[in-house]
CSV table of C-alpha atoms in Angstrom, one decimal:
chain,number,residue,atom,x,y,z
Y,168,MET,CA,-4.9,-4.3,-2.8
Y,169,ILE,CA,-5.1,-1.8,-5.7
Y,170,HIS,CA,-7.4,1.3,-5.6
Y,171,THR,CA,-8.4,2.5,-9.0
Y,172,ILE,CA,-9.4,6.1,-9.1
Y,173,VAL,CA,-11.3,7.3,-12.2
Y,174,VAL,CA,-11.1,11.1,-12.6
Y,175,SER,CA,-13.4,12.8,-15.0
Y,176,ASP,CA,-12.3,16.4,-14.2
Y,177,PRO,CA,-9.3,17.3,-16.3
Y,178,THR,CA,-8.0,19.5,-13.4
Y,179,PHE,CA,-7.1,16.3,-11.6
Y,180,SER,CA,-5.5,14.4,-14.5
Y,181,THR,CA,-2.0,15.8,-14.2
Y,182,PHE,CA,0.3,16.5,-11.3
Y,183,PRO,CA,1.1,18.5,-9.3
Y,184,VAL,CA,-2.5,19.0,-8.1
Y,185,GLU,CA,-3.9,20.7,-5.0
Y,186,ILE,CA,-7.0,19.2,-3.4
Y,187,LYS,CA,-9.1,21.0,-0.8
Y,188,VAL,CA,-10.4,18.3,1.6
Y,189,THR,CA,-13.3,18.6,4.0
Y,190,LEU,CA,-13.9,15.9,6.5
Y,191,ARG,CA,-17.4,15.9,7.9
Y,192,GLY,CA,-18.8,13.9,10.8
Y,193,VAL,CA,-15.3,13.2,12.2
Y,194,PRO,CA,-14.9,14.1,15.9
Y,195,GLY,CA,-11.7,16.0,16.8
Y,196,PRO,CA,-10.8,18.1,19.8
Y,197,ILE,CA,-11.0,21.9,19.8
Y,198,LEU,CA,-10.5,24.5,22.5
Y,199,ARG,CA,-13.6,26.8,23.0
Y,200,ASP,CA,-13.8,29.3,25.7
Y,201,GLY,CA,-11.0,27.5,27.7
Y,202,LYS,CA,-12.8,24.1,27.5
Y,203,VAL,CA,-12.1,21.1,25.3
Y,204,SER,CA,-15.0,20.4,23.0
Y,205,HIS,CA,-15.6,18.5,19.8
Y,206,LYS,CA,-15.5,19.7,16.2
Y,207,PHE,CA,-17.0,17.6,13.4
Y,208,THR,CA,-15.9,19.4,10.3
Y,209,HIS,CA,-12.2,19.8,9.4
Y,210,LYS,CA,-10.5,21.2,6.3
Y,211,PHE,CA,-7.0,20.7,4.9
Y,212,THR,CA,-5.2,21.2,1.6
Y,213,MET,CA,-3.3,18.3,0.1
Y,214,GLU,CA,-0.8,18.8,-2.7
Y,215,ILE,CA,0.0,15.7,-4.8
Y,216,THR,CA,3.4,16.3,-6.4
Y,217,ASP,CA,4.8,15.2,-9.8
Y,218,ASP,CA,6.5,12.4,-7.9
Y,219,TYR,CA,3.3,10.8,-6.7
Y,220,PRO,CA,2.9,7.9,-5.8
Y,221,TYR,CA,6.6,7.7,-4.9
Y,222,HIS,CA,6.5,10.8,-2.8
Y,223,LYS,CA,4.0,11.5,0.0
Y,224,PRO,CA,1.3,14.2,-0.4
Y,225,ILE,CA,2.0,17.6,1.3
Y,226,VAL,CA,-0.7,18.4,3.8
Y,227,ARG,CA,-1.6,21.8,5.4
Y,228,TRP,CA,-4.3,21.9,8.0
Y,229,GLU,CA,-6.8,24.8,7.6
Y,230,THR,CA,-9.2,24.7,10.6
Y,231,PRO,CA,-8.4,25.3,14.2
Y,232,ALA,CA,-7.8,22.2,16.3
Y,233,PHE,CA,-6.6,21.5,19.9
Y,234,HIS,CA,-4.4,18.6,19.0
Y,235,PRO,CA,-0.8,17.6,19.8
Y,236,ASN,CA,-0.3,16.2,16.3
Y,237,VAL,CA,-1.9,18.9,14.2
Y,238,MET,CA,-0.5,22.4,14.0
Y,239,LEU,CA,-2.8,25.4,14.0
Y,240,PRO,CA,-3.0,27.0,10.5
Y,241,GLU,CA,-1.1,30.1,11.7
Y,242,ASP,CA,1.8,27.8,12.9
Y,243,GLY,CA,2.1,26.0,9.5
Y,244,GLY,CA,-0.8,23.5,9.6
Y,245,TYR,CA,1.5,20.5,9.5
Y,246,VAL,CA,0.1,17.1,10.4
Y,247,CYS,CA,2.3,14.7,12.3
Y,248,THR,CA,1.2,11.2,11.3
Y,249,ARG,CA,3.0,7.9,10.8
Y,250,LEU,CA,1.1,7.6,7.6
Y,251,LEU,CA,3.1,10.3,6.0
Y,252,ASP,CA,6.4,9.2,7.6
Y,253,GLU,CA,6.0,5.7,6.3
Y,254,TRP,CA,4.6,6.7,2.8
Y,255,ASP,CA,5.7,4.4,0.0
Y,256,PHE,CA,4.7,3.4,-3.5
Y,257,ASN,CA,2.0,1.1,-2.2
Y,258,SER,CA,0.3,3.7,0.0
Y,259,THR,CA,-3.1,5.0,-1.0
Y,260,LEU,CA,-4.9,8.2,-0.5
Y,261,LEU,CA,-8.0,6.4,0.9
Y,262,THR,CA,-5.8,4.8,3.6
Y,263,PHE,CA,-4.3,8.2,4.3
Y,264,PHE,CA,-7.8,9.8,4.7
Y,265,LYS,CA,-8.9,7.0,7.1
Y,266,GLY,CA,-5.7,7.5,9.0
Y,267,ILE,CA,-6.4,11.2,9.4
Y,268,GLU,CA,-9.8,10.4,10.7
Y,269,SER,CA,-8.3,8.1,13.3
Y,270,LEU,CA,-5.6,10.6,14.2
Y,271,LEU,CA,-8.2,13.3,14.9
Y,272,SER,CA,-10.1,11.1,17.3
Y,273,ASN,CA,-7.0,9.6,18.9
Y,274,PRO,CA,-4.5,12.3,19.7
Y,275,ASN,CA,-1.0,11.0,20.5
Y,276,PRO,CA,0.3,13.3,23.3
Y,277,ALA,CA,3.6,11.3,23.5
Y,278,ASN,CA,4.7,12.7,20.1
Y,279,PRO,CA,3.6,16.3,19.8
Y,280,TYR,CA,4.8,19.1,17.6
Y,281,GLY,CA,6.9,21.7,19.4
Y,282,THR,CA,4.5,24.6,18.9
Y,283,ASP,CA,2.8,26.2,22.0
Y,284,SER,CA,-0.7,24.9,21.0
Y,285,CYS,CA,0.5,21.4,20.3
Y,286,THR,CA,2.5,21.2,23.6
Y,287,ARG,CA,-0.4,22.5,25.6
Y,288,ALA,CA,-2.7,19.9,23.9
Y,289,ALA,CA,-0.2,17.1,24.7
Y,290,GLU,CA,0.0,18.2,28.4
Y,291,TYR,CA,-3.8,18.3,28.6
Y,292,PHE,CA,-4.3,14.9,26.9
Y,293,ASN,CA,-1.7,13.3,29.0
Y,294,LYS,CA,-3.9,14.1,32.1
Y,295,HIS,CA,-7.3,13.9,30.4
Y,296,PRO,CA,-7.4,11.4,27.5
Y,297,TYR,CA,-9.6,12.5,24.7
Y,298,LYS,CA,-12.9,10.7,24.5
Y,299,PRO,CA,-14.6,11.5,21.2
Y,300,PRO,CA,-18.4,11.1,21.0
Y,301,GLU,CA,-19.5,7.9,19.3
Y,302,ILE,CA,-20.6,8.3,15.7
Y,303,VAL,CA,-23.4,6.1,14.6
Y,304,GLN,CA,-22.0,3.9,11.9
Y,305,SER,CA,-25.0,4.3,9.6
Y,306,ALA,CA,-24.5,8.0,9.6
Y,307,LYS,CA,-20.9,7.6,8.3
Y,308,LYS,CA,-20.5,8.0,4.5
Y,309,ALA,CA,-17.8,6.8,2.2
Y,310,PRO,CA,-15.3,9.4,1.1
Y,311,ARG,CA,-16.3,11.1,-2.2
Y,312,ILE,CA,-14.9,13.8,-4.5
Y,313,LEU,CA,-17.1,16.8,-4.9
Y,314,GLY,CA,-17.0,19.4,-7.6
Y,315,ASP,CA,-17.0,17.4,-10.9
Y,316,ARG,CA,-18.0,20.1,-13.3
Y,317,ASN,CA,-19.3,17.5,-15.8
Y,318,GLU,CA,-21.8,15.8,-13.4
Y,319,PRO,CA,-25.2,17.5,-12.8
Y,320,GLU,CA,-26.2,18.2,-9.3
Y,321,ARG,CA,-28.5,15.5,-8.0
Y,322,ALA,CA,-31.8,16.5,-6.5
Y,323,GLY,CA,-31.9,16.1,-2.7
Y,324,ASP,CA,-28.1,15.7,-2.4
Y,325,PRO,CA,-26.7,19.0,-0.9
Y,326,GLY,CA,-23.1,17.8,-1.5
Y,327,GLY,CA,-23.5,17.7,-5.3
């Protein structure tokens, strides 16, 4: 399957390019006041290098998370996912984004990063598996790129 991406913003027409990504409506664990809770908005930066699509994107997580596979921003913000380890020429960014959504809701405590926060999250989720709240499918929206300078803002669409 081939995913064609049409980009009208010249900023994204040559590599390397850095993309700020915000995932909304995706449950992921966070530690608040000593208790595990849910966070539904997550941000990360993705750099697509000159070698794309032969080389995987570089990802840096920017929002706090209580997750064995996502480092806190102050620890480097790395994301431990098989999607990046198994990246090849046929991999797509859409598949990657969907994989990140799945990873957030399904922490893998058997394969944590070695940071203190990731290790603590792994220990916690080994004893108490994460149960994300169910998201109503009709509320989920397809991924979209925001910030096209050439497209006028649509009335009633707060996202642009």
